[in-house]
Every structure is written in structure tokens, then in C-alpha cells.
Short mmCIF file of C-alpha atoms in Angstrom, two decimals:
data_model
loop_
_atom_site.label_atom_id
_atom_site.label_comp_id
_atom_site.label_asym_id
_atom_site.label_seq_id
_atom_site.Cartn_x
_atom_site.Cartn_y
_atom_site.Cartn_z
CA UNK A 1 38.62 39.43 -20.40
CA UNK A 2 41.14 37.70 -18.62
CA UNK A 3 42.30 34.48 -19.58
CA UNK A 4 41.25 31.07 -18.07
CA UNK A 5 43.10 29.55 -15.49
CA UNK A 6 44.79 26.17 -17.06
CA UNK A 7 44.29 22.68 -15.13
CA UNK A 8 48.20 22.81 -14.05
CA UNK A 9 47.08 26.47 -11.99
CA UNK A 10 44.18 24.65 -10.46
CA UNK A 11 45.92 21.61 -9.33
CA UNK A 12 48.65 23.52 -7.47
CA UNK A 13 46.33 25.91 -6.16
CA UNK A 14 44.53 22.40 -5.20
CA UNK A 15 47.74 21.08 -3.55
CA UNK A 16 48.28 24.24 -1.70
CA UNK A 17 45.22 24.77 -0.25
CA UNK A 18 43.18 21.45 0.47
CA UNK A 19 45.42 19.88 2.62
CA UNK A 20 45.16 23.17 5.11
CA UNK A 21 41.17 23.05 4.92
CA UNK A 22 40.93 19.03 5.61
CA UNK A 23 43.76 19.28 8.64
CA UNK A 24 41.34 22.21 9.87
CA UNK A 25 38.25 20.79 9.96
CA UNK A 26 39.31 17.37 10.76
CA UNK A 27 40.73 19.12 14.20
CA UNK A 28 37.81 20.94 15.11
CA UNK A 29 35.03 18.02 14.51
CA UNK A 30 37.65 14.60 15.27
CA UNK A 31 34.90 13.92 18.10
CA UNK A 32 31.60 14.01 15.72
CA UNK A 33 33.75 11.89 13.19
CA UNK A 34 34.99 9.31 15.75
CA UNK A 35 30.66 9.06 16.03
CA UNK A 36 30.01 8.91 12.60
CA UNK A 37 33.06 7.02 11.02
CA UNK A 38 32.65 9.89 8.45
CA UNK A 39 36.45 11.93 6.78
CA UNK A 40 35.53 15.04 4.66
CA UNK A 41 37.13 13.29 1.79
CA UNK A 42 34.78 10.17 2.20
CA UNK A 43 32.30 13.31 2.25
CA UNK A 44 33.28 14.05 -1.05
CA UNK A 45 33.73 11.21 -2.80
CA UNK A 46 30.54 9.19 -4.26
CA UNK A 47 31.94 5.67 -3.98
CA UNK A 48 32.57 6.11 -0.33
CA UNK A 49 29.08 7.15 0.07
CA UNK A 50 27.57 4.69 -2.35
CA UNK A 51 29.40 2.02 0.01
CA UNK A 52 27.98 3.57 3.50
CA UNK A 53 24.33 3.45 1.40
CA UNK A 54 24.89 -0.16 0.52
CA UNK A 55 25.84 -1.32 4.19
CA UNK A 56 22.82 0.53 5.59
CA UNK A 57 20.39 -1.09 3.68
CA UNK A 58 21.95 -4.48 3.76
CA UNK A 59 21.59 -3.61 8.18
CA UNK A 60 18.04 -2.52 7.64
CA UNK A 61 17.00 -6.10 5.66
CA UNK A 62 19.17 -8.05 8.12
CA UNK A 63 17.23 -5.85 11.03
CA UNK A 64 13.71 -7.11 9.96
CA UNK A 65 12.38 -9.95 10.84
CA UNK A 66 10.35 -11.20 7.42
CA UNK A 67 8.83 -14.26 8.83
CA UNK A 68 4.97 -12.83 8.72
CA UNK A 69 5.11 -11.57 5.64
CA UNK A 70 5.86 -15.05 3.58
CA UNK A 71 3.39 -15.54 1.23
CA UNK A 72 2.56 -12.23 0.00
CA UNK A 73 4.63 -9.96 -1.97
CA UNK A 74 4.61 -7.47 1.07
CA UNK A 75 7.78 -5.28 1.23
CA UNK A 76 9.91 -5.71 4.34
CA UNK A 77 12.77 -3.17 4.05
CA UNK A 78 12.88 -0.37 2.13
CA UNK A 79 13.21 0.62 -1.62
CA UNK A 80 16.91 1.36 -3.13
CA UNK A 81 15.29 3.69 -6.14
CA UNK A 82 15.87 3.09 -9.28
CA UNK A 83 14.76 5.81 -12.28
CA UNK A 84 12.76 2.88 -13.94
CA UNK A 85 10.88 1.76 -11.22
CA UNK A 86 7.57 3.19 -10.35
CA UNK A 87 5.14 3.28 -7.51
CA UNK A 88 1.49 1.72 -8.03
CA UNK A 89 -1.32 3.15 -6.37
CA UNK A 90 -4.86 0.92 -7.03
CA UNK A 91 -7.18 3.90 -6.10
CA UNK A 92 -10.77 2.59 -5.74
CA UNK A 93 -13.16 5.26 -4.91
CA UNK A 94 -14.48 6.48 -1.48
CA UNK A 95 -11.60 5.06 0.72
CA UNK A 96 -9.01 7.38 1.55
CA UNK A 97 -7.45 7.42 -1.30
CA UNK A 98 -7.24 11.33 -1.92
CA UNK A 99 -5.42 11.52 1.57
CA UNK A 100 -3.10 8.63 0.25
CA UNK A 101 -2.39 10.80 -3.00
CA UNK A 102 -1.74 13.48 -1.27
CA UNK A 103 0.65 11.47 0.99
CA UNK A 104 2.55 10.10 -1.83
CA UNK A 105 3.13 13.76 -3.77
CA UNK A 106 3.23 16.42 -0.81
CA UNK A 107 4.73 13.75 2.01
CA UNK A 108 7.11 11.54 0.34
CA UNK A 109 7.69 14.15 -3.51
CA UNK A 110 6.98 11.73 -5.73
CA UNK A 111 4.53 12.39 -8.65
CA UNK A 112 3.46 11.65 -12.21
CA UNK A 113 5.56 11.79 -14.66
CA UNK A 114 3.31 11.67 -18.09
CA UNK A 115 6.44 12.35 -20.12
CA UNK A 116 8.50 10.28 -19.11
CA UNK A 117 9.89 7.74 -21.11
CA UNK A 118 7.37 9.35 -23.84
CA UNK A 119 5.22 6.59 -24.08
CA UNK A 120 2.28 8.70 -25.47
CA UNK A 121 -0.18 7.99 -22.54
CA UNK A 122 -1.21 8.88 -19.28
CA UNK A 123 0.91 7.42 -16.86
CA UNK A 124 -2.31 7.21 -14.56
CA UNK A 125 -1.43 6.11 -10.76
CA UNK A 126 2.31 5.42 -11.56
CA UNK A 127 4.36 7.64 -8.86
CA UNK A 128 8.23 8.11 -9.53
CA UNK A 129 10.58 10.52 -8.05
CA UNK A 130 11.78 11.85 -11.68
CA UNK A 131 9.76 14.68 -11.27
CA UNK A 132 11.63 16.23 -13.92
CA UNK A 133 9.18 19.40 -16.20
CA UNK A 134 9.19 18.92 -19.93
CA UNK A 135 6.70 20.08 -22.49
CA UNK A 136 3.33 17.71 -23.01
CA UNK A 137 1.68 17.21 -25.76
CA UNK A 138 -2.68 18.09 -26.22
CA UNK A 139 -2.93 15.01 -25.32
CA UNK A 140 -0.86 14.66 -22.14
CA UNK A 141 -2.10 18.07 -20.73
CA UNK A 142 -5.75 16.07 -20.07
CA UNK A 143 -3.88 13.58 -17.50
CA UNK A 144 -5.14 14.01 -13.99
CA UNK A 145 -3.00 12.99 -11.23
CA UNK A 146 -4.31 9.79 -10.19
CA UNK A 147 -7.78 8.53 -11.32
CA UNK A 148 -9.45 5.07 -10.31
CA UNK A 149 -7.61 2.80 -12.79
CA UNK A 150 -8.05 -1.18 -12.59
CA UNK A 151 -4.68 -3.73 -11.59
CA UNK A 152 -4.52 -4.46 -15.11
CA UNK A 153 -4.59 -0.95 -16.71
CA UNK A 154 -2.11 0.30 -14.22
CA UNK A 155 -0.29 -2.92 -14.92
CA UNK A 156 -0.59 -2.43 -18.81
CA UNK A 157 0.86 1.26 -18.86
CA UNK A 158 3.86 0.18 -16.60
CA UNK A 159 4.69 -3.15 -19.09
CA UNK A 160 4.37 -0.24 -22.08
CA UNK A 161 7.06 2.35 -20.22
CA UNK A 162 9.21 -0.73 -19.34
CA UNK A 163 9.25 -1.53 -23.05
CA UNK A 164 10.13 1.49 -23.93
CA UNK A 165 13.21 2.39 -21.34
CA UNK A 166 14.53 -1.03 -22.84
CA UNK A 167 14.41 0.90 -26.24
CA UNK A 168 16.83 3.68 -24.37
CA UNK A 169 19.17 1.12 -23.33
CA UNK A 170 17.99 1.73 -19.36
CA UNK A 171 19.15 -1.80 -17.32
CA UNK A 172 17.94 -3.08 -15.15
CA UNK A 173 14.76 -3.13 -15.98
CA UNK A 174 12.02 -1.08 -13.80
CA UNK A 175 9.98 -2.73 -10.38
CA UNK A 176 6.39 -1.69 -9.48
CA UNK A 177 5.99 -1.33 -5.81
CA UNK A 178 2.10 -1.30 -5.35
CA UNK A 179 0.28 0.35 -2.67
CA UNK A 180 -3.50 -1.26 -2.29
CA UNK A 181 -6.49 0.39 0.17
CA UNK A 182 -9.57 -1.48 0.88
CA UNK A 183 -12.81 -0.43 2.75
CA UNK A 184 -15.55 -1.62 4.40
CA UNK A 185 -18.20 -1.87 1.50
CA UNK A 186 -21.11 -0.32 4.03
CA UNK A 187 -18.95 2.56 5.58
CA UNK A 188 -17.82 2.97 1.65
CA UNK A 189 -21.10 2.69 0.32
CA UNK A 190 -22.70 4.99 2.63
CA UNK A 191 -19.29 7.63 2.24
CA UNK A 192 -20.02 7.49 -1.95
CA UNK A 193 -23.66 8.38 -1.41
CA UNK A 194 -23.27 11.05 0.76
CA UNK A 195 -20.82 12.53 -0.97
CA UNK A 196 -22.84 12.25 -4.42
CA UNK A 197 -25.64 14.16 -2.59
CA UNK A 198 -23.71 17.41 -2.06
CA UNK A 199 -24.12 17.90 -5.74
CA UNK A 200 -27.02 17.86 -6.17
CA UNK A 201 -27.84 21.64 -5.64
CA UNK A 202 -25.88 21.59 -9.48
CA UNK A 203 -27.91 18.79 -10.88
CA UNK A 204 -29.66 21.00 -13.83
CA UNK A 205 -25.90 22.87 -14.47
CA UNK A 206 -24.72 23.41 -17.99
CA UNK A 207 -22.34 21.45 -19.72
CA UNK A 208 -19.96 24.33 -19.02
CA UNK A 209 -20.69 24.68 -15.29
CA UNK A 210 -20.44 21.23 -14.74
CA UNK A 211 -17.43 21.03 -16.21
CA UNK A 212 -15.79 23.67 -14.25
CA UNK A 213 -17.73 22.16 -10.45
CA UNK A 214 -16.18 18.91 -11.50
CA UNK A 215 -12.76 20.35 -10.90
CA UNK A 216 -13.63 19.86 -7.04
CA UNK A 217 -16.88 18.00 -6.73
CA UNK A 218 -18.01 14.93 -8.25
CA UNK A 219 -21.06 16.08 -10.54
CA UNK A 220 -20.18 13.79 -13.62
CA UNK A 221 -20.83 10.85 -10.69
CA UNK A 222 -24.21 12.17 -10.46
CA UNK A 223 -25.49 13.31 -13.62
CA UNK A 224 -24.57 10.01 -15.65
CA UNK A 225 -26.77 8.04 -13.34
CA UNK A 226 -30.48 7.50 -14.60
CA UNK A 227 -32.81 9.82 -13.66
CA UNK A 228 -34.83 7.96 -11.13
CA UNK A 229 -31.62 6.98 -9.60
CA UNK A 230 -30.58 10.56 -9.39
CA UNK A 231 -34.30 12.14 -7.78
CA UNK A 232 -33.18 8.88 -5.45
CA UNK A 233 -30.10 10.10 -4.38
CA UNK A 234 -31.06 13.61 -3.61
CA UNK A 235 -33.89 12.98 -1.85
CA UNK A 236 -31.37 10.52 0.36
CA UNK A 237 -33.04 6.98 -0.33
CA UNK A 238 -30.12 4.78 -0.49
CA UNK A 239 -32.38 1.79 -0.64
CA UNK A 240 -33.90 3.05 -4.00
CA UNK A 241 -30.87 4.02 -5.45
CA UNK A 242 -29.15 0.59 -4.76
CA UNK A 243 -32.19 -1.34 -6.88
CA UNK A 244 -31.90 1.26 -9.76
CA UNK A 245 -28.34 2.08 -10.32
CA UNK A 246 -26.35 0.30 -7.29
CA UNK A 247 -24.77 -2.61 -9.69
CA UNK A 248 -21.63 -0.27 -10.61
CA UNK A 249 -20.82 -0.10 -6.74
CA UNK A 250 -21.18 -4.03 -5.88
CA UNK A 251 -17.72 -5.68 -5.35
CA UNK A 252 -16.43 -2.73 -7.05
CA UNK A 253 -13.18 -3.04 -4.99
CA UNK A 254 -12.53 -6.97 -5.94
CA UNK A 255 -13.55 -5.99 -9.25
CA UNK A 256 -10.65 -3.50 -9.93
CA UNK A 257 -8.07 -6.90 -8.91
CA UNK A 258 -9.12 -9.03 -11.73
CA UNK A 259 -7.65 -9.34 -15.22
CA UNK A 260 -9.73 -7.92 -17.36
CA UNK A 261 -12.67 -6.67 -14.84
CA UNK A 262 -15.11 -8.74 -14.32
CA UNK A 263 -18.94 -7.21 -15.22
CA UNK A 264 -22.00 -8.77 -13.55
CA UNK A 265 -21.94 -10.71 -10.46
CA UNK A 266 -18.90 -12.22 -9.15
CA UNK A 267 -18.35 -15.77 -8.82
CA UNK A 268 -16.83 -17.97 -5.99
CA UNK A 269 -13.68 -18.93 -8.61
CA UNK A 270 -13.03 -14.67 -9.25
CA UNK A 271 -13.98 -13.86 -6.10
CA UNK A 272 -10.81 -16.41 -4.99
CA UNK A 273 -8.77 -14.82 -7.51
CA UNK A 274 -9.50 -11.68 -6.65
CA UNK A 275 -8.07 -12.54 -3.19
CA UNK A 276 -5.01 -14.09 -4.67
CA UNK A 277 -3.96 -11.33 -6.70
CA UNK A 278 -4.34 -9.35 -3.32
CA UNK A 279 -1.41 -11.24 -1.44
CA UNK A 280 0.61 -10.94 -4.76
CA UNK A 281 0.94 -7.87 -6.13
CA UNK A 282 0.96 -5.15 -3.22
CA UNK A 283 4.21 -3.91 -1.56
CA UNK A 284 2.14 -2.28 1.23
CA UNK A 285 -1.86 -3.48 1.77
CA UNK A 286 -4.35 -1.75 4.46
CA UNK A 287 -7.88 -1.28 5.19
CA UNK A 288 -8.86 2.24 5.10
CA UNK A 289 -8.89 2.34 9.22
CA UNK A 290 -5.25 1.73 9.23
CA UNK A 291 -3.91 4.22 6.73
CA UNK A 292 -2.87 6.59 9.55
CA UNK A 293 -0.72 4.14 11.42
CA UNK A 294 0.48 2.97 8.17
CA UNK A 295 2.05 5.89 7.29
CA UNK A 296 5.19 5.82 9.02
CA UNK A 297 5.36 2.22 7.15
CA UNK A 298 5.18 3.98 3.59
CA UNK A 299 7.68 6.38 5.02
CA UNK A 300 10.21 3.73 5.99
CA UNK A 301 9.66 2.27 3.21
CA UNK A 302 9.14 4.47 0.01
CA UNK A 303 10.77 7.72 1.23
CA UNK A 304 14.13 9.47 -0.08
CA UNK A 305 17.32 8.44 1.28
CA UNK A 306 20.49 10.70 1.68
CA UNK A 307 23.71 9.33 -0.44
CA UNK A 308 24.32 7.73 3.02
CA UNK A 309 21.06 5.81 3.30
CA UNK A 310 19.65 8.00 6.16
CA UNK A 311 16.39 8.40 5.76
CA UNK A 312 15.27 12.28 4.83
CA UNK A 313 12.34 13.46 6.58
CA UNK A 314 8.80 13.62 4.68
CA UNK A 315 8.50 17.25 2.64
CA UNK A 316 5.37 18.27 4.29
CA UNK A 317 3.41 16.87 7.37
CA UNK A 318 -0.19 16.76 7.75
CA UNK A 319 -0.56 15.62 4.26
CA UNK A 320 -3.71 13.71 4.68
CA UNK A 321 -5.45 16.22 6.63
CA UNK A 322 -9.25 16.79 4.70
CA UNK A 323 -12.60 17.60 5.61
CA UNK A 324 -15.67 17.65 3.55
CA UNK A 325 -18.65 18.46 3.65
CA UNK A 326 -20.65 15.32 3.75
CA UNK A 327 -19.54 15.23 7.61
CA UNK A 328 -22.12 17.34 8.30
CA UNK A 329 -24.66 15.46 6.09
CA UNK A 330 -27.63 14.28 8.69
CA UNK A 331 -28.62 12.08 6.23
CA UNK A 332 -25.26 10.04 5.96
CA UNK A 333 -25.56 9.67 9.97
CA UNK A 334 -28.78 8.14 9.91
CA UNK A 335 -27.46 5.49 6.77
CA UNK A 336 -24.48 4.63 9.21
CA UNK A 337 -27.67 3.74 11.77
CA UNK A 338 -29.22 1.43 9.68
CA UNK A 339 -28.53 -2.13 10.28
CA UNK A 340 -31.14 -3.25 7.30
CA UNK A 341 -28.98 -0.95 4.86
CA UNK A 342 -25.82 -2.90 6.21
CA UNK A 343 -26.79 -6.38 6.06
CA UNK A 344 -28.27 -4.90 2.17
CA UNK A 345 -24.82 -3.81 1.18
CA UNK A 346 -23.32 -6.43 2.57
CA UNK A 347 -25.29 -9.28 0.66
CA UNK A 348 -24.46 -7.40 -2.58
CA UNK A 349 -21.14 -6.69 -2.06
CA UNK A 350 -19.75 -10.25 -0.35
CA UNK A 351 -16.42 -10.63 -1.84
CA UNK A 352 -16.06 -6.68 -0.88
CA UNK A 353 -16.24 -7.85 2.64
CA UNK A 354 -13.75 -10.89 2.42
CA UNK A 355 -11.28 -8.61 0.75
CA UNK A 356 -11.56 -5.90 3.35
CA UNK A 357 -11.09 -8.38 6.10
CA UNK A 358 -7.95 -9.75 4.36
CA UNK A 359 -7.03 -5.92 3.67
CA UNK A 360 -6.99 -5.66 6.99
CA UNK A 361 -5.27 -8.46 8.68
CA UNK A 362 -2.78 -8.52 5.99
CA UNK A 363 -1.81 -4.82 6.89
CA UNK A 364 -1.71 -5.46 10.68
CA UNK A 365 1.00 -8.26 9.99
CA UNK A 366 3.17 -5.71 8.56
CA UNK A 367 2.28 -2.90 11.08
CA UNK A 368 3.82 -6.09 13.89
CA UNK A 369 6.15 -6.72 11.65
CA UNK A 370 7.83 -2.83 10.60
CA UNK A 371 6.38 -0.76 13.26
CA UNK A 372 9.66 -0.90 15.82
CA UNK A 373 12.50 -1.01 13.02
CA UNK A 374 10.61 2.29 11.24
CA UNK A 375 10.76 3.88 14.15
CA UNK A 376 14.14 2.89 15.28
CA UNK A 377 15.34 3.77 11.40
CA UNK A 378 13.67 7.61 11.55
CA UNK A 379 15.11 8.12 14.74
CA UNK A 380 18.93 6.95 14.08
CA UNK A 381 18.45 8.93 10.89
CA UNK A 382 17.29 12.06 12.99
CA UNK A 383 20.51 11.50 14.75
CA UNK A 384 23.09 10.96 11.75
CA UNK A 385 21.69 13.85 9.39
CA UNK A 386 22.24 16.53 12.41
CA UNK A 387 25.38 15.10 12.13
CA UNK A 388 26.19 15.60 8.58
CA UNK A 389 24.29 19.06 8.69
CA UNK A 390 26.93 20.41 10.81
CA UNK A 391 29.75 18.47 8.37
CA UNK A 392 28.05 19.95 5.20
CA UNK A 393 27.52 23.52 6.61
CA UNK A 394 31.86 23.58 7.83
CA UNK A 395 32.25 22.41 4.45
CA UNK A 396 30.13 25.17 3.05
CA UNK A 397 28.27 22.54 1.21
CA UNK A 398 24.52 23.20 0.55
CA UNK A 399 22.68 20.58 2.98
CA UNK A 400 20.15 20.62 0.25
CA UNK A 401 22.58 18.30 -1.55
CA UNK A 402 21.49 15.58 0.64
CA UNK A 403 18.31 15.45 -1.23
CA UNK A 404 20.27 14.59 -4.76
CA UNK A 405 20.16 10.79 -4.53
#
């Protein structure tokens, strides 16, 4: 074989040959750079671009206007990533929050990393853009990708991880950045029921069957009601199934804020905390009507950066495209009809309906608030990384580099 070149070869070959390749391509692109304030060597060289990263997001705070958002722990600029930080999803059921999922993993790439710092447990709805593979034990291999964990549970598993990345020496320690959906509890309550119903053409499944249909439908929701309840259900009388097995659904949302869950009926005093702990531990906060406008937001906020601090468009589009098939139900039309049903669901589920309202004017203030400078941000990044696509490809530098940050 032949012999390895030694470092004194490689730095004249270096010498030699560099300085022709930067006075070439500095000639034939000296307009883009004059745009761009860009040199191939600052191209090359991490600090530069760790620098141009820095000034962009100091511009992007200085470029929002924060005022609205005082009192909450809202986010108002985006998210300089850091491998201990995580994003927190509160998922309660029947608001959007499968479209939201798919959002977070198939729009912006992040995901769930159960192994990761090898805590031993599920890392439930804790999103990070490590998505590095490793091997998991029995026990990790039964994680799903985001089920309907509680503020404190999700709060619990991200203290633990903390705990132990301060055992591997990681500084500084990790943030949460939480993401919260709320619904109207009729429009929920009615969605939940209808969507029960389409299983029950598997009601008397086996143990195996059911566990295979639960892979896509939610049969386990149906089968561990009472049996009254169920014959209620599939025989679409919401009213019936509400007096024998509607308790679990009553301020269900408010109930998944408070520290430990509260059981029975909710009181004015948690019903106030519940609100509280609304305005201060969410990044981002909607109602379920606004998640499509929102998106952009999440976007701006959440999504991967190039070393530069462009910001990289999402990985796929249409990521919260779904249909099911409780749209066609007749039966859930006829429950969206009923103004008894409403006012029934409503008296059960009060504190559901203050924390929707709050969902929902607390999202629209940072809709006001972000909407222009997200838009103005994907645009000037549109711009720039066309820019740096051409700089990359002279360079015959992979453009897929830009997604290494």
C-alpha cells in the first residue's frame, strides 16, 4: 500500500492550492457576498458562524415586541437548542393533539428519545432533536410516542433526565419549552364519543384482537367502561353515558394542570390554580381552533436553524392533515345540534370552559404579537439560504450540512 501522506505534504499542498480556489470563487460570487457579508473562509470556520447565529437571534428578540405577553411564560423569540433541553407537549385527549404530534415529529424532526440520558423510563411527551438510534431495553420498546400524560408526570420525567445529564457533567442545565392545547369541552365531548362509537362493531373482540385494533382505534377506551355505559355509547345516547360513566371526562383538561390530579369535582381554589399554572408553564398556548394559524408560530419558534441562524424550512408539509371516520357519523351531527347536551356538558365541565376561553385569548395575544416577525423571519431566511445554497454547492459542500446545528 502506499504510504500516508505526512502533515508537512498536506500543508504545502494546502498553501499551494487554497489560495487559488478562494481568489476564484471570491471573483465569480463578490456580488452575492457584498449581499450577504459572507467570505468562504467565514464559510468554513465555526466561530464565524457561531457569531452570525448569535447576532441573528439577538435581532430577532430585539425585533419582537414582548409587551402582550408579560405575565405568562409565553415564548417571544425563538429557541437557541440546547441537547438538554426538551420540548413538552400536555396532550389531553380529543383536541388535535395527534395533528400536533405529528407536527412536532414529521414538520419540525424532533422526536422521543427514550434512551437518552438512560434514565430507565419512558420519556412520554418530551420532544428533542437528538434523535440519535441506540438499542432499548424490554422495557423501553413498550414506549409509545406521546400518550396523555398529566403537567406533573411530564414534569417529573424531565426533573429525573435533568438529574441525570448533571451526573454526565452536561452544563447548563436543560429548559422545557411546553406546548399546551385546550378545547371546547362540548365540541370535545361530543368528538370523544363519536369517536368511541366506531368501535363498537369490535366490542366482543378477543384479548388478542383487541390488542392488535388498538394499534389504530381506541377499543381499550371502550371496553374498560361499564357495561351499561358501553350498550350507551353504541346505541349513541350521550345523555346516558354521561350519568353512568361521564365523571372521567369532566374538567378532564384542568385536571391534567394540577399537581398531583385532582379526582372528584373541582373546586373554585383548583379550578384558580389550574388557571395559574396555565399562564406559567406553556411556551406556546392555543385553543384547538387556532392550531392551524399557530403553526407558523411553532415554526418560528421551535424549528432548526442553519449554523447562521436562518431558519430551515419544516421537513414535511401537510403534517396535520387527518380524516376519520367519525366525520361521517350522523349521530355526532345531531349531538353538535343539541343545545340541552351543551348547556349538560357545560355545567359538568365549568372550569373546562374558563380554561378554554383563556386557551384561547392567551393564544391570540401571541398570534398579534409573532404573526408579522414569523413571517418576515421565514421569508428573509428563504432569501439568505438560496444564497448560501449557491455558496455551498461552488464550494462543493453538501447543502445538507446546513442541517448539522
Amino acid at each position: 500500500g502506499h504510504s500516508p501522506p505526512t502533515s508537512m505534504m498536506v500543508w504545502r499542498v494546502i498553501n499551494q492550492t487554497l489560495p487559488l480556489i478562494l481568489a476564484s470563487l471570491i471573483a465569480q460570487t463578490s456580488t452575492l457576498y457584498a449581499e450577504t457579508s459572507f467570505a468562504s473562509s467565514s464559510q468554513l470556520n465555526m466561530v464565524a458562524m457561531q457569531e452570525q447565529y448569535q447576532q441573528r437571534m439577538i435581532h430577532l428578540r430585539q425585533r419582537s415586541n414582548c409587551a402582550q405577553l408579560h405575565g405568562t411564560d409565553q415564548l417571544c423569540h425563538p429557541v437557541s437548542w440546547k441537547r438538554t433541553d426538551r420540548l413538552l407537549f400536555l396532550r389531553p385527549r380529543k383536541v388535535g393533539s395527534t395533528s400536533m404530534v405529528r407536527f412536532i415529529t414529521n414538520g419540525l424532526g424532533l422526536c422521543n428519545n427514550h434512551c437518552e440520558p438512560g434514565t430507565g423510563r419512558c420519556s412520554d411527551c418530551l420532544y428533542t432533536y437528538n434523535c440519535s438510534s441506540c438499542p432499548l431495553h424490554e422495557v423501553l420498546k413498550q414506549c409509545v410516542d406521546c400518550p396523555h400524560s398529566n403537567l406533573y408526570t411530564l414534569h417529573t420525567i424531565f426533573n429525573i433526565m435533568n438529574i441525570k445529564y448533571r451526573h454526565l457533567n452536561y452544563t447548563p442545565p436543560g429548559s422545557f419549552y411546553g406546548i399546551a392545547v385546550f378545547r371546547d369541552p362540548f365540541t370535545r365531548f361530543v368528538s370523544f364519543f363519536s369517536y368511541v362509537r366506531s368501535v363498537c362493531q369490535y366490542r366482543n373482540a378477543t384479548s388478542e384482537e383487541a390488542k392488535e385494533i388498538s394499534r389504530t382505534l381506541p377499543i381499550y377506551w371502550l371496553l374498560r367502561m361499564p357495561a351499561l355505559a358501553i350498550d350507551a355509547v353504541c346505541r349513541g345516547d350521550a345523555r346516558a353515558y354521561l350519568q353512568l360513566d361521564g365523571r372521567p371526562l369532566q374538567n378532564e383538561q384542568s385536571r391534567m394542570l394540577l399537581r398531583p390530579p385532582a379526582l372528584g369535582n373541582l373546586t373554585e381554589v383548583q379550578c384558580t390554580r389550574a388557571l395559574d399554572r396555565l399562564k406559567r408553564n406553556f411556551s406556546v398556548i392555543m385553543a384547538t381552533e387556532q392550531i392551524e394559524d399557530m403553526l407558523p408560530i411553532l415554526h418560528y419558534l421551535f424549528g432548526r436553524r442553519s449554523p447562521e441562524g436562518w431558519l430551515l424550512p419544516l421537513r414535511s408539509s401537510g403534517a396535520t392533515q387527518r380524516t376519520r371516520i367519525t366525520e361521517l357519523d350522523k349521530t355526532k351531527q345531531q349531538l353538535l345540534q343539541d343545545e340541552g347536551l351543551r348547556q349538560l356538558v357545560e355545567r359538568l365541565s365549568s372550569c373546562d370552559v374558563r380554561l378554554h376561553a383563556q386557551a384561547r385569548a392567551l393564544g391570540q395575544r401571541q398570534l398579534d404579537t409573532l404573526a408579522h416577525v414569523a413571517q418576515v423571519d421565514r421569508n428573509e431566511s428563504e432569501s439568505e439560504l438560496s444564497k448560501l445554497s449557491t455558496i455551498y454547492s461552488a464550494n462543493n459542500i453538501p447543502y445538507g450540512n446546513l442541517w448539522t446545528t
